[in-house]
CSV table of C-alpha atoms in Angstrom, one decimal:
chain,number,residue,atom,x,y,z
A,1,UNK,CA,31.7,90.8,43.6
A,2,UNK,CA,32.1,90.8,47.3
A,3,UNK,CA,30.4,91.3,50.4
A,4,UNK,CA,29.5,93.8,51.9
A,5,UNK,CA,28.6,96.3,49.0
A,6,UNK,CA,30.2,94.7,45.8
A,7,UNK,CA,33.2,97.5,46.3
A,8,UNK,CA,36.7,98.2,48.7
A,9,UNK,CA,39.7,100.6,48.6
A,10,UNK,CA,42.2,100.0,50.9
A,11,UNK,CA,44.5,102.7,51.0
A,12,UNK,CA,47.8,101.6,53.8
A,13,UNK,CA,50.5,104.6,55.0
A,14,UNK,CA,51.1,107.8,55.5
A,15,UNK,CA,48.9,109.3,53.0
A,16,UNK,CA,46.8,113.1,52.3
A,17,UNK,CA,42.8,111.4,52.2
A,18,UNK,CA,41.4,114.3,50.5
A,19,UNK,CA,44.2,113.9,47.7
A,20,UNK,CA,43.7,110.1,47.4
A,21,UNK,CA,39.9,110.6,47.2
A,22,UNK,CA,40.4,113.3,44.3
A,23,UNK,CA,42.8,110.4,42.7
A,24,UNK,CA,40.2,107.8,42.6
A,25,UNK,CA,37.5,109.6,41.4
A,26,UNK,CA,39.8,110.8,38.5
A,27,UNK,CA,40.3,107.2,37.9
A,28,UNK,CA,37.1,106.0,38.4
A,29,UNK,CA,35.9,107.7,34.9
A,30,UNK,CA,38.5,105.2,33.5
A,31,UNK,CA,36.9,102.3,34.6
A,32,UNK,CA,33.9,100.7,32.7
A,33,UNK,CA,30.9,99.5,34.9
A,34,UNK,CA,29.9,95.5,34.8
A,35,UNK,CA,27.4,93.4,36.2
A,36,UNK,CA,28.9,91.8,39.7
A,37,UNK,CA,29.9,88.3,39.9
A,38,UNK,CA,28.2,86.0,42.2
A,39,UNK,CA,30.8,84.6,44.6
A,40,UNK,CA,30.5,80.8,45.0
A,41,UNK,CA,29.7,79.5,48.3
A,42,UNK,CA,32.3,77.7,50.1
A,43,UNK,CA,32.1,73.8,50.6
A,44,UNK,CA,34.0,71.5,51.8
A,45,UNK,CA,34.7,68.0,50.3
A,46,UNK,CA,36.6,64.8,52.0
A,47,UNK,CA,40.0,64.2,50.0
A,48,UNK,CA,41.3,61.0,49.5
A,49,UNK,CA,45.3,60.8,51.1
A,50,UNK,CA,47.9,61.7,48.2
A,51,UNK,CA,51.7,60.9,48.0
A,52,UNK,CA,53.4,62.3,45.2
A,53,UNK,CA,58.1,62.9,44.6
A,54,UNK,CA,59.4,66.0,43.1
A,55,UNK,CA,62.3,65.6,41.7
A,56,UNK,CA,65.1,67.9,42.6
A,57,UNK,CA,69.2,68.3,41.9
A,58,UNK,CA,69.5,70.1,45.3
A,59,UNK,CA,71.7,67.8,48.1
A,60,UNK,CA,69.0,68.5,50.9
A,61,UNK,CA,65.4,67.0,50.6
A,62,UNK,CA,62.3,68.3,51.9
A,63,UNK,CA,59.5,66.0,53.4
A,64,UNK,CA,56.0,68.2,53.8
A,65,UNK,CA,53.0,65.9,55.2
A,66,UNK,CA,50.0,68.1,55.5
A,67,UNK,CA,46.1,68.1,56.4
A,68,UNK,CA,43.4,70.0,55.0
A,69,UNK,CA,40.4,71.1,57.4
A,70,UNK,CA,37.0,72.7,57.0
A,71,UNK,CA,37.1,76.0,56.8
A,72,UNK,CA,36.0,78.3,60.0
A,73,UNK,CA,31.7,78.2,59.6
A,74,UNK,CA,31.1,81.6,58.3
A,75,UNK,CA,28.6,82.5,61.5
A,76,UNK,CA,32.0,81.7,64.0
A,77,UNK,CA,34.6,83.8,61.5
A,78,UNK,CA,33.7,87.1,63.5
A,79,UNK,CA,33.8,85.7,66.6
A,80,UNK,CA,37.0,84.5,68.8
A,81,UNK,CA,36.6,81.0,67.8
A,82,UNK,CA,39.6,81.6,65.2
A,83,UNK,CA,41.8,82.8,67.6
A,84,UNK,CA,41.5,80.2,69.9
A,85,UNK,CA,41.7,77.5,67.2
A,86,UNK,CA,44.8,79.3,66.6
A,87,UNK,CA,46.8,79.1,69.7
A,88,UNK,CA,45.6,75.6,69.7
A,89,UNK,CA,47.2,74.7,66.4
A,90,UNK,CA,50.0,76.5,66.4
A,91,UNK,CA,50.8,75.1,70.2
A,92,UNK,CA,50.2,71.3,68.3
A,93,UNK,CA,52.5,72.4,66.0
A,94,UNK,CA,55.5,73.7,68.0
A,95,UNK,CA,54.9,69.7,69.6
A,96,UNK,CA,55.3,68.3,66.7
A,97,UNK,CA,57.9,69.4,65.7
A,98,UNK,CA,59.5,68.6,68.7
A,99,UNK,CA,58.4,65.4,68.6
A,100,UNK,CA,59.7,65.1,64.6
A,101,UNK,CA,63.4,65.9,66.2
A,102,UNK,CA,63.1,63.6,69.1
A,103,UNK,CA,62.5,60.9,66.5
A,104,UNK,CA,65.1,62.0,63.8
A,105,UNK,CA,67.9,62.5,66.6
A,106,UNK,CA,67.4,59.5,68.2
A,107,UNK,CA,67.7,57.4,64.6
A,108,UNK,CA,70.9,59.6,63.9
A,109,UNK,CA,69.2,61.7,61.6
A,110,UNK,CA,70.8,64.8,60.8
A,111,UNK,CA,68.4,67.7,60.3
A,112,UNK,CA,68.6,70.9,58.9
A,113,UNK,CA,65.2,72.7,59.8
A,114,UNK,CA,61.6,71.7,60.9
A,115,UNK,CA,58.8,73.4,60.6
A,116,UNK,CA,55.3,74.4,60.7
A,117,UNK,CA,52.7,76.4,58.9
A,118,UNK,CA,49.3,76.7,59.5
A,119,UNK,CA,47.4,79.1,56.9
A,120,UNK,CA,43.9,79.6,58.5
A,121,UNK,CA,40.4,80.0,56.2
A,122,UNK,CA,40.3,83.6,58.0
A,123,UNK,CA,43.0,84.5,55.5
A,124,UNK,CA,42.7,82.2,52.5
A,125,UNK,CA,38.9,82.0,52.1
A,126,UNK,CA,39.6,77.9,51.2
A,127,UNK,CA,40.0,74.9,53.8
A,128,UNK,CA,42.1,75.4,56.7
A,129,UNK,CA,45.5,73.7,56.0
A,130,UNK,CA,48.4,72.5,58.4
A,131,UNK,CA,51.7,71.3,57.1
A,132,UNK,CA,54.6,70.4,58.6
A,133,UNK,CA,58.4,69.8,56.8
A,134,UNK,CA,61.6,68.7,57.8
A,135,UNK,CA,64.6,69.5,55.2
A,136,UNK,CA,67.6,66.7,55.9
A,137,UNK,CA,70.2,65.5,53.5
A,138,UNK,CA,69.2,63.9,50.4
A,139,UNK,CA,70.5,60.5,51.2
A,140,UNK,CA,68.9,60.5,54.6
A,141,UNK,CA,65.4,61.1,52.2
A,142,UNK,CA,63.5,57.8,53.1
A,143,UNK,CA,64.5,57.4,56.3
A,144,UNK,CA,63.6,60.4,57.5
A,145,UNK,CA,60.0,59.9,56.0
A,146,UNK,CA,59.4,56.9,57.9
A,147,UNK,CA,60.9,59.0,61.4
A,148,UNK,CA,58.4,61.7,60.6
A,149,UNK,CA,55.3,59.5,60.2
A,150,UNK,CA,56.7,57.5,63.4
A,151,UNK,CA,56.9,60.7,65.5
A,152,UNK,CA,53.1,61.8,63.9
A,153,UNK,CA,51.5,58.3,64.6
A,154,UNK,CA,53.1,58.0,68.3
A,155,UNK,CA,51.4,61.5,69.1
A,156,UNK,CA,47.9,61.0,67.4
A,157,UNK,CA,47.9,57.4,69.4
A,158,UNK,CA,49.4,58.4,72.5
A,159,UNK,CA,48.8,62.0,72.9
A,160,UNK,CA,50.6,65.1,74.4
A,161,UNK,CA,51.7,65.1,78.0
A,162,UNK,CA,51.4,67.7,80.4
A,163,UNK,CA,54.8,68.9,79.9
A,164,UNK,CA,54.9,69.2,75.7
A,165,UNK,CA,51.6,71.7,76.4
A,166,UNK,CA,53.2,73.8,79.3
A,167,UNK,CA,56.4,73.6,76.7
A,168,UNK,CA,54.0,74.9,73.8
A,169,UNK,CA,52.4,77.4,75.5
A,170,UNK,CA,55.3,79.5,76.5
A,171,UNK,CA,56.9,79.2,73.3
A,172,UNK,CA,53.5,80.1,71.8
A,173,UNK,CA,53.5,83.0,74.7
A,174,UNK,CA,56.7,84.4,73.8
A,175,UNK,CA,56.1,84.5,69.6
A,176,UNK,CA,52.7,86.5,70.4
A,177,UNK,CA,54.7,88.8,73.1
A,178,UNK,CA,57.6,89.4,70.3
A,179,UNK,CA,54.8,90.2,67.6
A,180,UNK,CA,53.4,92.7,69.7
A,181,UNK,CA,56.2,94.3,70.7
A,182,UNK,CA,57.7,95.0,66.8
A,183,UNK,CA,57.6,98.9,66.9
A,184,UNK,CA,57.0,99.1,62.9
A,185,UNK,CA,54.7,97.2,61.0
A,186,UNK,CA,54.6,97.4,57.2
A,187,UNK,CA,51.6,98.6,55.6
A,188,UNK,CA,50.9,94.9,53.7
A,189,UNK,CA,49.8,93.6,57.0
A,190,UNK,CA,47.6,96.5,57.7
A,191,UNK,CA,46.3,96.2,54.2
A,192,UNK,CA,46.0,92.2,54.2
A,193,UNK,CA,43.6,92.8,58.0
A,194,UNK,CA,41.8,94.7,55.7
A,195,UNK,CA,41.4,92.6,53.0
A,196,UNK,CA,40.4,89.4,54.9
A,197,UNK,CA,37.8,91.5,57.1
A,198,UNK,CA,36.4,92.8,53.8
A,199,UNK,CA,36.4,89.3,51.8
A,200,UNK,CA,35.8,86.4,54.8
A,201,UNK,CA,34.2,88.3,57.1
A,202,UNK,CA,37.4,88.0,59.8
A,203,UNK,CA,38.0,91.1,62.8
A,204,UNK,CA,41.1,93.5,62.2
A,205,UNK,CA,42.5,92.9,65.5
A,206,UNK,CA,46.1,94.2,66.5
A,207,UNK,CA,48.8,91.9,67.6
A,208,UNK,CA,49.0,93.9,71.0
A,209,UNK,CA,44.9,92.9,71.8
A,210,UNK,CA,45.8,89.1,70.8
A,211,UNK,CA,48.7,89.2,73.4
A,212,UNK,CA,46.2,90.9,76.1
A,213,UNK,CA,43.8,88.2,75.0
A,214,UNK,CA,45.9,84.8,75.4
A,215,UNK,CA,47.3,86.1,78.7
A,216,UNK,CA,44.4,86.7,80.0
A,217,UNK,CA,42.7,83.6,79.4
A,218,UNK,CA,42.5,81.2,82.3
A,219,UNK,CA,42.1,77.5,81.1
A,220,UNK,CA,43.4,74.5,83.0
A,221,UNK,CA,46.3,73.1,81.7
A,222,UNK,CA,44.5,69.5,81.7
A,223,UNK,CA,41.6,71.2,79.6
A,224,UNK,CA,44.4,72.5,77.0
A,225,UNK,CA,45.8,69.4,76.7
A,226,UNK,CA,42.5,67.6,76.2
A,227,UNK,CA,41.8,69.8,73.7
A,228,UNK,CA,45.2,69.5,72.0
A,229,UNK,CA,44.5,65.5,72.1
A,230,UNK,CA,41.2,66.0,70.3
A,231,UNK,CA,42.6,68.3,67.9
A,232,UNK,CA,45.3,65.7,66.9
A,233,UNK,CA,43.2,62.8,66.8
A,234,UNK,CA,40.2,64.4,64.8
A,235,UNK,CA,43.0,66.4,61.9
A,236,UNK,CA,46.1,64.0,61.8
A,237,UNK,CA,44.3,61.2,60.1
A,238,UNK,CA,46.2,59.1,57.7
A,239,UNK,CA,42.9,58.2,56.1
A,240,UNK,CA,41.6,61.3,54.4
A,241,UNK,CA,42.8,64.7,53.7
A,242,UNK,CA,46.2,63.8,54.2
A,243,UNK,CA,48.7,64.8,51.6
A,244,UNK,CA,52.8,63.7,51.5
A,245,UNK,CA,55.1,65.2,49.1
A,246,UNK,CA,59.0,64.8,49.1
A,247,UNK,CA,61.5,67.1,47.1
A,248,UNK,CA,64.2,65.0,46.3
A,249,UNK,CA,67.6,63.9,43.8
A,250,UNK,CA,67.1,60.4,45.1
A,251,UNK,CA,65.3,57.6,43.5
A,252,UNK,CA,62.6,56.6,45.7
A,253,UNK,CA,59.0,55.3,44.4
A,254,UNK,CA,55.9,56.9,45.5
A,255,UNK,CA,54.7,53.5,46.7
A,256,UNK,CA,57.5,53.3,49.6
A,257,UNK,CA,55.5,56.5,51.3
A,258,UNK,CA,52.2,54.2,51.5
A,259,UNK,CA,54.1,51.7,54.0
């Protein structure tokens, strides 16, 4: 029920072809035919902000605040659009987070992680989403809520300086440099290039190409951060698409996330 010709088998590792070919046909009398299923077109819909508490027994808390996107138009999925959106978002994310602990430390906020996750329409097929949590003690629950939407609102209003990009970047460098240099990949990430070239349309390319590719890119570093500006003001909006969730023991109303 897919594009390009209704039909895939991926087969991942070090495997005989002609064996695996005799396998499938054997198991292809098995299967009954059917008549394809029409895949529904993607589109996208404006979400009213949600706030919801999940109550927990755990002593830590998690506070996720996260934004949904349109997906990548399916004319640009083949092209390198999604890769630079990527080292875009996941540089805004490395600042965010720093700015999150900035914020945290300086209200004597303990912290135990914070982090980001960007899961990109390339791979999901839905809207782009980017989340960020911070896990802190229980207690410290609403507090830190109100640091981390004071740390989100100073950056959408103010923007990144010159120094948070060049500080992105390199750390954004040195992840893509590390990922490269892994000498064994399992076969799921093979199979899952596969998969999302097959089902959204998205290029296999290997993690060694994406490093050549971001190093050898020559933007301006006032161009990145202009860029990183937009991107911040245009996704981190508290009006729409905006979803807050806390996992928590302690009492705290969903109204007190609104404020």
């Amino acid at each position: 029920c897919y594009a390009p010709s209704e039909n895939a088998i991926i087969v991942s590792g070090d495997v005989n072809a002609d064996e695996i070919i005799g396998k499938m046909k054997m198991l292809s009398y098995m299967v009954p035919s059917r008549t394809a299923v029409e895949r529904l077109p993607y589109i996208w819909k404006d979400k009213e902000p949600s706030f919801s508490i999940i109550p927990s027994s755990g002593r830590t808390a998690e506070i996720s605040v996260s934004w949904t996107m349109p997906a990548t138009p399916e004319d640009f999925v083949g092209t390198i659009q999604p890769v630079v959106h990527k080292q875009l978002i996941d540089e805004l994310g490395y600042i965010v987070s720093g700015r999150i602990r900035q914020v945290l430390a300086s209200k004597d906020i303990a912290t135990a992680d914070v982090r980001y996750v960007h899961l990109s329409s390339t791979e999901t097929g839905a809207d782009e989403e980017f989340r960020v949590s911070v896990i802190v003690g229980d207690s410290s629950a609403l507090p830190a809520a109100a640091a981390v939407s004071e740390a989100l609102s100073l950056l959408r209003k103010n923007g990144v300086s010159l120094a948070e990009r060049e500080n992105a970047h390199r750390a954004f460098m040195r992840k893509m440099f590390c990922l490269a240099s892994r000498p064994v990949r399992p076969d799921k990430e093979y199979v899952d290039l596969c998969v999302n070239a097959f089902l959204f349309g998205s290029v296999p390319v290997s993690r060694t190409q994406l490093y050549d590719f971001y190093r050898s890119k020559n933007v301006s570093d006032t161009t990145s951060v202009a860029a990183l500006n937009r991107m911040a003001f245009v996704m981190m909006r508290p009006d729409r698409n905006l979803a807050v969730q806390i996992r928590c023991a302690s009492d705290i109303s969903v109204d007190s996330l609104k404020t």
